[in-house]
PDB file of C-alpha atoms in Angstrom:
ATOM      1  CA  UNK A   1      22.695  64.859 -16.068  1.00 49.00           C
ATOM      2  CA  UNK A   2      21.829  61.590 -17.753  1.00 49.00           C
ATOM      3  CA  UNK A   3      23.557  59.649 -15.042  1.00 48.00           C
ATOM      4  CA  UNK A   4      21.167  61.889 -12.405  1.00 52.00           C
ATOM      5  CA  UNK A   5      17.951  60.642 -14.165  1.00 48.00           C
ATOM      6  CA  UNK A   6      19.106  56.970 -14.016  1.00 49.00           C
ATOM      7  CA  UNK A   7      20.329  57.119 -10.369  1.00 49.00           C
ATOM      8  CA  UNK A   8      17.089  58.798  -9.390  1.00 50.00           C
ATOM      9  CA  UNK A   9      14.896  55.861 -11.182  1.00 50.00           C
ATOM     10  CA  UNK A  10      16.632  53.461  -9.700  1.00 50.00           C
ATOM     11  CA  UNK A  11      15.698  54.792  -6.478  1.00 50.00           C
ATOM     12  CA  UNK A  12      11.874  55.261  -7.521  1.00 52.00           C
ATOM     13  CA  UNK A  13      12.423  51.386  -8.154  1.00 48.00           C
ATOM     14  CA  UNK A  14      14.469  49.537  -5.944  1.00 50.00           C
ATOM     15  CA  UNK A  15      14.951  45.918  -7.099  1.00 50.00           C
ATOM     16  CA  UNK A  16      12.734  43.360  -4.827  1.00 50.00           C
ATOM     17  CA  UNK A  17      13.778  39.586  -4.663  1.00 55.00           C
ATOM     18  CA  UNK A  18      11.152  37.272  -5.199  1.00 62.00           C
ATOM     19  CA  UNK A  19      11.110  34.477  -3.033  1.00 73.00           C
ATOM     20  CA  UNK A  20       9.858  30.892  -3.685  1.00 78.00           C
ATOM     21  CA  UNK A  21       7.990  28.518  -1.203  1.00 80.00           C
ATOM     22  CA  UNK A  22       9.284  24.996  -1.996  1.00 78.00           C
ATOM     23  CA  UNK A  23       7.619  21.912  -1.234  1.00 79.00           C
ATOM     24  CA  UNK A  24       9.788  19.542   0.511  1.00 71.00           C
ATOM     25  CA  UNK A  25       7.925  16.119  -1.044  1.00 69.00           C
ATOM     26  CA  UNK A  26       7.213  17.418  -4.542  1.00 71.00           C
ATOM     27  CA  UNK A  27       9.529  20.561  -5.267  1.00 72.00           C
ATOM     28  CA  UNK A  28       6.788  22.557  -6.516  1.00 77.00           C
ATOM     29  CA  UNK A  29       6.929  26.185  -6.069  1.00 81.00           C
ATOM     30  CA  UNK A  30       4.694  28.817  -4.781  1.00 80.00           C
ATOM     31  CA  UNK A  31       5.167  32.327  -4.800  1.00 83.00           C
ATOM     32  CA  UNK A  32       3.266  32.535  -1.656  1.00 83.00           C
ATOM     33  CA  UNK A  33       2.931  31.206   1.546  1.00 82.00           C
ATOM     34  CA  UNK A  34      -0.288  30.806   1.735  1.00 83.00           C
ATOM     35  CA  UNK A  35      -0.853  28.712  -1.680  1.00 81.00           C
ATOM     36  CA  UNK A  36       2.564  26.217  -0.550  1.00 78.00           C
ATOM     37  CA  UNK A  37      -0.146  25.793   2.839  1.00 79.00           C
ATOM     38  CA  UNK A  38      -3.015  25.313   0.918  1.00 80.00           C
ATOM     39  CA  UNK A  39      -0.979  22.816  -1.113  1.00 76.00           C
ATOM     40  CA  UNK A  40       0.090  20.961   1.608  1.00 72.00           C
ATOM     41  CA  UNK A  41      -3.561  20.247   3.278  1.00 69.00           C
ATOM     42  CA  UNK A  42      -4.311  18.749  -0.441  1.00 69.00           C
ATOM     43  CA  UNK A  43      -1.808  16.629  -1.312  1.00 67.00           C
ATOM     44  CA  UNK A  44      -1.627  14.148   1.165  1.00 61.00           C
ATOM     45  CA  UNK A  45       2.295  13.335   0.619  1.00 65.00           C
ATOM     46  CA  UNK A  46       3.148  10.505   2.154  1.00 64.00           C
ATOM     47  CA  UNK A  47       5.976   8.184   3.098  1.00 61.00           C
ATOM     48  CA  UNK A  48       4.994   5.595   1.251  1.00 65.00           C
ATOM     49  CA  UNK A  49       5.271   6.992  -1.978  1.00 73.00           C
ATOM     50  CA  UNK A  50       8.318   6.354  -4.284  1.00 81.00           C
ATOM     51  CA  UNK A  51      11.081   8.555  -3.894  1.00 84.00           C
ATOM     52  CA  UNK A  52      13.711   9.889  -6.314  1.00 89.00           C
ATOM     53  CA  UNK A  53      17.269   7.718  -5.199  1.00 89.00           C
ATOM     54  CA  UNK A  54      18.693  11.257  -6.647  1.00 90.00           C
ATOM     55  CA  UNK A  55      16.884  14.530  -5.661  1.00 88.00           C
ATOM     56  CA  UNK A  56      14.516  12.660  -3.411  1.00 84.00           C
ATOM     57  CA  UNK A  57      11.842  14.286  -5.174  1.00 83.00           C
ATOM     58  CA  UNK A  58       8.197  12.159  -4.133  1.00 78.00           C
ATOM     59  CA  UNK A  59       6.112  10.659  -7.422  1.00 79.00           C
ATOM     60  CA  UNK A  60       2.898   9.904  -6.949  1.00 71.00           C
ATOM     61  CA  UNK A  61       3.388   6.125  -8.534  1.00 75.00           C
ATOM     62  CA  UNK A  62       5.923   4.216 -10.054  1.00 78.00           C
ATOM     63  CA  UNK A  63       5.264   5.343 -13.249  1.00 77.00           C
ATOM     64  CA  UNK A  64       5.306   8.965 -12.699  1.00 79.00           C
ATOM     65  CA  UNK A  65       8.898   7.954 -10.994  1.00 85.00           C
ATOM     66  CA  UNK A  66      10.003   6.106 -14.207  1.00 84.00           C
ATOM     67  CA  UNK A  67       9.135   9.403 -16.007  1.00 83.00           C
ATOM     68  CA  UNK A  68      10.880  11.599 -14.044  1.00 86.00           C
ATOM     69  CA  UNK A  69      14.302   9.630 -14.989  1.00 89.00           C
ATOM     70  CA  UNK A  70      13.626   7.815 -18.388  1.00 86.00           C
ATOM     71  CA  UNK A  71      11.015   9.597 -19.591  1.00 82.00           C
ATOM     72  CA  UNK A  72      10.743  12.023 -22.825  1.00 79.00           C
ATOM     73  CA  UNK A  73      11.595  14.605 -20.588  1.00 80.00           C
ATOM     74  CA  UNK A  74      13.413  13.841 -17.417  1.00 83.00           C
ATOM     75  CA  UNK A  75      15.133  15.601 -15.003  1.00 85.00           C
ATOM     76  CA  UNK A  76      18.923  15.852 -16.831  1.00 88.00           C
ATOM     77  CA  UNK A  77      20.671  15.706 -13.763  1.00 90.00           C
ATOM     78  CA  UNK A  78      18.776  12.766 -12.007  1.00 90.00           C
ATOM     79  CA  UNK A  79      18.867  11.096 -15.311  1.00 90.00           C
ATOM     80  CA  UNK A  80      22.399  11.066 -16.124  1.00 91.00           C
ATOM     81  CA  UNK A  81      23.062   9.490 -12.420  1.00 92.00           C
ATOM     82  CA  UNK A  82      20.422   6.662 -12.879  1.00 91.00           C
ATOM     83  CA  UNK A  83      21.578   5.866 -16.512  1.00 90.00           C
ATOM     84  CA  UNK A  84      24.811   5.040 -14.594  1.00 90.00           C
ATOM     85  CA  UNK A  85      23.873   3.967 -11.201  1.00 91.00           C
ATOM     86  CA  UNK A  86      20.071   2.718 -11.245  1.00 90.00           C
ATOM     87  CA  UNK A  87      18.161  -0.274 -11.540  1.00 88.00           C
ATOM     88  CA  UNK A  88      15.905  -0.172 -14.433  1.00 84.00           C
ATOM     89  CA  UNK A  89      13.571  -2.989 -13.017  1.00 82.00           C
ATOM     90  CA  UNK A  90      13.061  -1.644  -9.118  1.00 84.00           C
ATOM     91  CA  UNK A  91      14.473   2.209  -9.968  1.00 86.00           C
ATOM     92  CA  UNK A  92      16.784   1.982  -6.857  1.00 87.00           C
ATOM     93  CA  UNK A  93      19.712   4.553  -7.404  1.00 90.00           C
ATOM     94  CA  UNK A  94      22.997   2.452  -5.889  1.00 89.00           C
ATOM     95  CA  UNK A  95      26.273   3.971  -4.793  1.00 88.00           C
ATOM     96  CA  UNK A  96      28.619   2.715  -7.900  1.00 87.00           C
ATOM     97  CA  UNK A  97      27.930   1.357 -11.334  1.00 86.00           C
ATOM     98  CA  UNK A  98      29.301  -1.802  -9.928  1.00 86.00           C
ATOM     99  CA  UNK A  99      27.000  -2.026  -7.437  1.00 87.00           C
ATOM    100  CA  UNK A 100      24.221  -2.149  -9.799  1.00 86.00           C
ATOM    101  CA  UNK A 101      25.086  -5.274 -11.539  1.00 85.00           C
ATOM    102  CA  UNK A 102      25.093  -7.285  -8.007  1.00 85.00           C
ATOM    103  CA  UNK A 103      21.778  -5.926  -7.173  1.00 86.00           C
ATOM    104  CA  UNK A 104      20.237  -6.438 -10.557  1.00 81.00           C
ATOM    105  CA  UNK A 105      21.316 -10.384  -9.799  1.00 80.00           C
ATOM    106  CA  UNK A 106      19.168 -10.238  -6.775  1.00 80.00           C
ATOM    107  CA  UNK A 107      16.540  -7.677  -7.308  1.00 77.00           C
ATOM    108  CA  UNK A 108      13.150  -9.608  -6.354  1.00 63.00           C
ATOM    109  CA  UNK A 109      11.067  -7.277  -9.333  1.00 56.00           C
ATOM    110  CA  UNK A 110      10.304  -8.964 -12.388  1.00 50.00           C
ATOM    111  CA  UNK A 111      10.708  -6.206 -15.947  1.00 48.00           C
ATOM    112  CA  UNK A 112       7.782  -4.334 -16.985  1.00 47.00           C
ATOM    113  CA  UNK A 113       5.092  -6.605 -18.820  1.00 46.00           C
ATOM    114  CA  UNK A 114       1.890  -5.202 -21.043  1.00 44.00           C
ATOM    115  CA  UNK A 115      -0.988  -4.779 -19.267  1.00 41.00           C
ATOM    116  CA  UNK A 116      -3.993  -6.609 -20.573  1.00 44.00           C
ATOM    117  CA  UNK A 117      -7.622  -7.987 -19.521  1.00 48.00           C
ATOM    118  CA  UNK A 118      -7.892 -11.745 -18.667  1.00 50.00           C
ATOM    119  CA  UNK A 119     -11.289 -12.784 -18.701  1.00 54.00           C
ATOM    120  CA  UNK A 120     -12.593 -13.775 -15.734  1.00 57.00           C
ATOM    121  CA  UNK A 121     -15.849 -16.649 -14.868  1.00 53.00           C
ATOM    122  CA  UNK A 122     -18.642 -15.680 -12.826  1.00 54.00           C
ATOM    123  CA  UNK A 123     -18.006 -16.915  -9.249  1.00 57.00           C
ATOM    124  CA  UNK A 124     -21.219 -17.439  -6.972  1.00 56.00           C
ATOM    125  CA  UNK A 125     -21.347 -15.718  -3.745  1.00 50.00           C
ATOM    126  CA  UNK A 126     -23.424 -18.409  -1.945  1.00 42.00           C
ATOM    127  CA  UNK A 127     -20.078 -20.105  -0.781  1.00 43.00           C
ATOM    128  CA  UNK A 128     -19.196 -17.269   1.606  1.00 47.00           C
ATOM    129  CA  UNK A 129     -22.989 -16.678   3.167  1.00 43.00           C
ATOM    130  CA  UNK A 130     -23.569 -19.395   5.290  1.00 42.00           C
ATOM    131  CA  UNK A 131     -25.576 -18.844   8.329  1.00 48.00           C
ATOM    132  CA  UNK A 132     -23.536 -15.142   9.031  1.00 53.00           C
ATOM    133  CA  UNK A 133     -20.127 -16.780   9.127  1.00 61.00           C
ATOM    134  CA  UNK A 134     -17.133 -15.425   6.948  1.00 67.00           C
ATOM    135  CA  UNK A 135     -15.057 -12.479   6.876  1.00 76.00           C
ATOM    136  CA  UNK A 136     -16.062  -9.562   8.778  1.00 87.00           C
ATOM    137  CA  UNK A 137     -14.813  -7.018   5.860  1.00 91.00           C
ATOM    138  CA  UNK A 138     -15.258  -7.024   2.295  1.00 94.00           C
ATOM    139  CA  UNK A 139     -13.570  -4.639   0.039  1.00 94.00           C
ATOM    140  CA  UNK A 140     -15.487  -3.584  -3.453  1.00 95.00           C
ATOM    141  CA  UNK A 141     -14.062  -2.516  -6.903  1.00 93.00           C
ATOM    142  CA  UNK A 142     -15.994  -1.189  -9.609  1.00 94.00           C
ATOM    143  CA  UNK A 143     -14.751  -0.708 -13.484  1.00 93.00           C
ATOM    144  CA  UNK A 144     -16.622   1.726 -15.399  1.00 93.00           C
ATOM    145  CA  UNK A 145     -17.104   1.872 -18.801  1.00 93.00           C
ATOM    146  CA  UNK A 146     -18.877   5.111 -20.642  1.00 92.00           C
ATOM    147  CA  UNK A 147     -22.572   5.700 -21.419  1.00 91.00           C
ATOM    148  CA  UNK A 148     -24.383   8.898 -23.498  1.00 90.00           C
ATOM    149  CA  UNK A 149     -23.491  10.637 -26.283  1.00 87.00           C
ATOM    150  CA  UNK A 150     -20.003  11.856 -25.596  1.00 87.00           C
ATOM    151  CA  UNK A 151     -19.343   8.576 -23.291  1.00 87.00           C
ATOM    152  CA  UNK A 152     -18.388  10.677 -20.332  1.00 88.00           C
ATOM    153  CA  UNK A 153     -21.603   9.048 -18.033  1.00 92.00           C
ATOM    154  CA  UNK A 154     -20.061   6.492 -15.925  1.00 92.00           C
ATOM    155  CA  UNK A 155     -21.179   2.541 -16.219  1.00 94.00           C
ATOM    156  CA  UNK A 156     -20.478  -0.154 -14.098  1.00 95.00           C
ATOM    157  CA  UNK A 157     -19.490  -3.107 -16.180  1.00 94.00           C
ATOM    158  CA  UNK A 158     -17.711  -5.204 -13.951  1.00 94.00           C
ATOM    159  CA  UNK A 159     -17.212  -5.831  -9.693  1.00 95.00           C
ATOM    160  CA  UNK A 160     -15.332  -7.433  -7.673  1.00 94.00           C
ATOM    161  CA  UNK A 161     -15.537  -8.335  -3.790  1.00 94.00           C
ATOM    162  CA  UNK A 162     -12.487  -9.813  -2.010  1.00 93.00           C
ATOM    163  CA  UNK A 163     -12.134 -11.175   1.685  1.00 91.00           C
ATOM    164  CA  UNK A 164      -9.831  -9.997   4.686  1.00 88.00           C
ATOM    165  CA  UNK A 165      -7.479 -12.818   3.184  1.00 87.00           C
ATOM    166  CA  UNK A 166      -7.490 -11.015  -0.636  1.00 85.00           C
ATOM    167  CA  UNK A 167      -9.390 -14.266  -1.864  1.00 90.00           C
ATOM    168  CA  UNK A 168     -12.415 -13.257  -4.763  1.00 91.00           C
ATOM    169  CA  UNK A 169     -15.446 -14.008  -3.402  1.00 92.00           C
ATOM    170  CA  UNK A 170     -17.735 -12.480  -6.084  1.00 93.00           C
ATOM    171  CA  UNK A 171     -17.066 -11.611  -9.366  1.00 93.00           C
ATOM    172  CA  UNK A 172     -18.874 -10.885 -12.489  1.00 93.00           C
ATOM    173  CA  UNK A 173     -19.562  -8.792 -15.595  1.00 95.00           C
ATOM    174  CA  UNK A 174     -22.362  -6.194 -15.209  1.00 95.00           C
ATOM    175  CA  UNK A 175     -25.128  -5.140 -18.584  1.00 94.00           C
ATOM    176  CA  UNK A 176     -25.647  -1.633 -17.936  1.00 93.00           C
ATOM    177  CA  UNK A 177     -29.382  -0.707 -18.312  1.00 92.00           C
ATOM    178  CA  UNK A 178     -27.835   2.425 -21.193  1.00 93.00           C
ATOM    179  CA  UNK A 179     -26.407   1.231 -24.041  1.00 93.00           C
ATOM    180  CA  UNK A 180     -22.400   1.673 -23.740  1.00 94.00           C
ATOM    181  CA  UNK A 181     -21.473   4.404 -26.678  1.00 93.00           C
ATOM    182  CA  UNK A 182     -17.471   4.219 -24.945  1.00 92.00           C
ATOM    183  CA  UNK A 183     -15.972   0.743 -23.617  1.00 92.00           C
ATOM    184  CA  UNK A 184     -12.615   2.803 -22.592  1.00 88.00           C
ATOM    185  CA  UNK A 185     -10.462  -0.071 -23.295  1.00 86.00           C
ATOM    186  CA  UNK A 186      -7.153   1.564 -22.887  1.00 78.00           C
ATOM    187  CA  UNK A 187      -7.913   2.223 -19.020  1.00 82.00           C
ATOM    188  CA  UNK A 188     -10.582  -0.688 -18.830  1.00 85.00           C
ATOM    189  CA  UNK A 189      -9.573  -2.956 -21.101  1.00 86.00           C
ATOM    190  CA  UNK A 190     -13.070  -4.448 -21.625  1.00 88.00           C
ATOM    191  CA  UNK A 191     -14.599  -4.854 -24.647  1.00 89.00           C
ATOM    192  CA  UNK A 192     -18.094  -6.089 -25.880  1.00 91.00           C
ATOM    193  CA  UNK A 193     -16.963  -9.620 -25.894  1.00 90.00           C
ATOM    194  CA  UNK A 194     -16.254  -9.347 -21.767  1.00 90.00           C
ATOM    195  CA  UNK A 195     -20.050  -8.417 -21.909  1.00 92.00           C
ATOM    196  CA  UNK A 196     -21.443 -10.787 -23.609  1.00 90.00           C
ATOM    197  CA  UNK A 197     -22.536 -12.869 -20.955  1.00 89.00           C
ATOM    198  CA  UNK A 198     -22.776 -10.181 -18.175  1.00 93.00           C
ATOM    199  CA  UNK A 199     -25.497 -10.460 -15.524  1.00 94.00           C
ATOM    200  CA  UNK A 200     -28.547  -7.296 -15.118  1.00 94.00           C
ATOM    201  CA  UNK A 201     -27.430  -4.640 -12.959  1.00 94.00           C
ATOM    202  CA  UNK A 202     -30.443  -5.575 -10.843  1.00 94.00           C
ATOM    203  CA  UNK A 203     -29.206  -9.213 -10.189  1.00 94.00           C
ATOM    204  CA  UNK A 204     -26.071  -8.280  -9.391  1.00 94.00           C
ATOM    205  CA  UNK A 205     -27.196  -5.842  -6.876  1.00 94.00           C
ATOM    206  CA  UNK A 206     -29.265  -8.048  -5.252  1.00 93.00           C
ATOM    207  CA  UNK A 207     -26.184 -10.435  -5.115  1.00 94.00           C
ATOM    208  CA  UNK A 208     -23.365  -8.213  -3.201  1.00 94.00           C
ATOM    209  CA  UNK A 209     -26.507  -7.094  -0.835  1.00 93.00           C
ATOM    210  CA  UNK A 210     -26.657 -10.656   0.023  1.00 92.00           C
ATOM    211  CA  UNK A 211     -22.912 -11.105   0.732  1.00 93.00           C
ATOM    212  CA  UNK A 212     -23.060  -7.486   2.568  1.00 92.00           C
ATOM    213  CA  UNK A 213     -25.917  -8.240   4.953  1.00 91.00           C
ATOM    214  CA  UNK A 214     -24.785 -11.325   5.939  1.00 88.00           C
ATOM    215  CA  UNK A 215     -28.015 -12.867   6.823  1.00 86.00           C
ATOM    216  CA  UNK A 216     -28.876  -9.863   8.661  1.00 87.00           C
ATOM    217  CA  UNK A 217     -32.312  -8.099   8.544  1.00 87.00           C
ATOM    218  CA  UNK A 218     -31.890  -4.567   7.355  1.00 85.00           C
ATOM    219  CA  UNK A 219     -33.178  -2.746  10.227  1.00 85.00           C
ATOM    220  CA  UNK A 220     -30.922  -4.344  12.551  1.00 85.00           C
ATOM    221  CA  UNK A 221     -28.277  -3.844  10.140  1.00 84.00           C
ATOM    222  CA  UNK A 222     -29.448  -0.369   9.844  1.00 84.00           C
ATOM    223  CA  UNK A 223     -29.212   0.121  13.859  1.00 84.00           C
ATOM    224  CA  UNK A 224     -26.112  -1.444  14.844  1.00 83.00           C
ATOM    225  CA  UNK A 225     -24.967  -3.362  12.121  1.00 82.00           C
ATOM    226  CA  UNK A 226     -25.386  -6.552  13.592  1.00 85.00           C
ATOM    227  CA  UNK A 227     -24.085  -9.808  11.581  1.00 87.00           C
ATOM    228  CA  UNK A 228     -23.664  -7.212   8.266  1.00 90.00           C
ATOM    229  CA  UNK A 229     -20.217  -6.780   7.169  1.00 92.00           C
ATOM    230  CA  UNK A 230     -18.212  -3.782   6.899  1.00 92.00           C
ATOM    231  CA  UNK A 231     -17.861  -2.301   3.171  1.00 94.00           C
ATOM    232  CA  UNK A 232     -14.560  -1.089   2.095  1.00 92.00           C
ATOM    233  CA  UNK A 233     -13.629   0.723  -1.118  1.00 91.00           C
ATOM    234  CA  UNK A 234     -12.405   4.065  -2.626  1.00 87.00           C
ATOM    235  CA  UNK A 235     -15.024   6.654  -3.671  1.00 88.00           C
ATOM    236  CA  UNK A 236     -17.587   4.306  -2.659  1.00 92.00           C
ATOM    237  CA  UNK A 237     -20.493   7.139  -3.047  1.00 91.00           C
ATOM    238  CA  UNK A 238     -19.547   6.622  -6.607  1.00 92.00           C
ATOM    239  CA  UNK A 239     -19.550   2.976  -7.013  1.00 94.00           C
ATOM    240  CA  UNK A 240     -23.097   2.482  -5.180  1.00 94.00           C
ATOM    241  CA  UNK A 241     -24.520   5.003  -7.295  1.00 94.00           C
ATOM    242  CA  UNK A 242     -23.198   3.479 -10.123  1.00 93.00           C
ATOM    243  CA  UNK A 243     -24.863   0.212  -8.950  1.00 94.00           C
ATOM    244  CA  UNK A 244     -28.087   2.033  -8.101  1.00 93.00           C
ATOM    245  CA  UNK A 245     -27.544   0.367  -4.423  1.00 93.00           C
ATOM    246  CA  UNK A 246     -27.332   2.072  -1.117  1.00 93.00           C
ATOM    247  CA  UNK A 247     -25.888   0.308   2.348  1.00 93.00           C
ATOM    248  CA  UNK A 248     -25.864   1.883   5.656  1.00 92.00           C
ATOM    249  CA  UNK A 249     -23.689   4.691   6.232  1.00 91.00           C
ATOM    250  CA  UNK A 250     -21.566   3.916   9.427  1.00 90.00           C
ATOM    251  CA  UNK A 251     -20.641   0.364   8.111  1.00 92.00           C
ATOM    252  CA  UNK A 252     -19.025   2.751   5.110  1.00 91.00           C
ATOM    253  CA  UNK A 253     -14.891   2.416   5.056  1.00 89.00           C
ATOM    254  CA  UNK A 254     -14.067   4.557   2.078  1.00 88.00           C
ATOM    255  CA  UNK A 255     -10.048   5.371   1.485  1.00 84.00           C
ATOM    256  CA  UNK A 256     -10.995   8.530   0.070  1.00 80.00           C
ATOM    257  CA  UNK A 257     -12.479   9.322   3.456  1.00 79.00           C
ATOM    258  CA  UNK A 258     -12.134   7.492   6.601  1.00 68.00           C
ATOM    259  CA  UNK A 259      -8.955   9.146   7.834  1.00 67.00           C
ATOM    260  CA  UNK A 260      -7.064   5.866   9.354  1.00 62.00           C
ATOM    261  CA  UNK A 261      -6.705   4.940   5.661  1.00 58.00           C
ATOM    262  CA  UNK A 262      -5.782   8.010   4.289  1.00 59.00           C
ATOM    263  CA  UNK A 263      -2.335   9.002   3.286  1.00 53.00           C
ATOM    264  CA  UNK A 264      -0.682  11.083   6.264  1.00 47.00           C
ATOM    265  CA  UNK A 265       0.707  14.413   5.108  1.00 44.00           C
ATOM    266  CA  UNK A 266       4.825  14.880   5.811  1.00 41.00           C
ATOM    267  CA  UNK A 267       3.568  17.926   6.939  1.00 42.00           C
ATOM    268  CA  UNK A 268       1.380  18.038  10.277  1.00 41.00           C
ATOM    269  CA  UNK A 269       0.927  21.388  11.069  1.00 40.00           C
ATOM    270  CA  UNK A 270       1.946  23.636   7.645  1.00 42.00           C
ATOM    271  CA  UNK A 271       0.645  26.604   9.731  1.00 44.00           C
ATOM    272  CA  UNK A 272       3.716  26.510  11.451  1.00 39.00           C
ATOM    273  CA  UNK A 273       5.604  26.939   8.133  1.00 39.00           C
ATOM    274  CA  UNK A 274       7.818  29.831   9.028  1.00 39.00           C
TER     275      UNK A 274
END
């Protein structure tokens, strides 16, 4: 009678198999379809990224790549194989432990060094703005340091422009106009002896509009663009509002945005998934 009951229950409940949507790049699982899709269209997986030599898993950087096999917690089985057949300097994963001391004698990347902060003189812009000549393209980089009472309101201490040809062409420290209550040192590594000398926000604006127009007169600039050069960054909404500065939109080449820069997904059409 017993054996009834539990036949009959099992039957009320018939054991369903979950099944897991994998993505290829990153192994993560989804229990849908719909969120491995969704996943996809956001994570912009690309090629280029380093690879696991062992599970070909993707990593997002080297470092997250160094984690995944020497790290506190690695993957066991990836890090047994690279304890015995990697490259700690390059992370290449080579067919036999003997084949990692020849490529170690020829492996072109130098060990791991500290990161630090050198500091760095003010260069003048004036040498690149001579009657509209010079590159057509100059990339920006902001660091921000952190303003208000908890530190979390973003500052522009220092910028840097560089040329088509990766040479500096403008450089210098930036004063906020708020005091700096957070100099983030461990990302920025800036501290208030970097900023001793730094020029007004206002000056400095004025001198990367000068480099940026070119000569040009804003209007025409404004139009067609003219002689003004081409602005490239990443999240460069964030840096010109963190330089109180606007330039015209369509001469605008931000990674974050302008899809020919943008990582390609491995995926092209994930609605195809089947």
């Amino acid at each position: 009678m017993d054996f009834e009951v539990e036949a009959e229950s099992e039957a009320d409940f018939p054991k369903t198999r979950s099944t897991r949507h994998k993505c290829s790049a990153c192994y993560k699982q989804y229990k849908k379809k719909e969120h491995l899709v969704e996943h996809m269209k956001v994570s912009y997986h690309s090629v280029h990224e380093p690879r696991c030599g062992v599970c070909q898993k993707h990593c997002r950087s080297f470092e997250s790549l160094r984690e995944h096999l020497t790290g506190p917690l690695p993957n066991a089985i990836c890090s047994k194989i690279f304890s015995e057949q990697g490259c700690d300097l390059c992370l290449k994963v080579l067919d036999s432990p003997s084949s990692v001391c020849e490529h170690k004698k020829r492996c072109c990347l130098s060990a791991p060094a500290p990161m630090g902060t050198v500091k760095m003189v003010y260069s003048d812009p004036t040498v690149v703005n001579q009657n509209g000549g010079g590159p057509e393209a100059v990339a920006i980089d902001c660091e921000m340091v952190g303003g208000g009472s908890d530190g979390s309101l973003d500052l522009c201490a220092r910028v840097c422009l560089i040329d088509e040809d990766e040479n500096v062409i403008f450089h210098t420290y930036v004063l906020p106009q708020l005091p700096i209550t957070n100099y983030r040192f461990e990302i920025t590594g800036l501290t208030e002896e970097h900023l001793r000398d730094a020029l007004p926000l206002k000056l400095v604006e004025e001198k990367i509009l000068q480099i940026l127009y070119n000569g040009e007169s804003i209007g025409r600039a404004r139009l067609d663009g003219g002689r003004a050069r081409l602005l490239v960054g990443h999240s460069l909404e964030h840096d010109l509002d963190c330089l109180i500065m606007t330039y015209p939109n369509h001469l605008l080449r931000d990674t974050a945005k302008y899809r020919p820069l943008m990582k390609t997904n491995l995926v092209r059409y994930p609605d195809r998934l089947s």
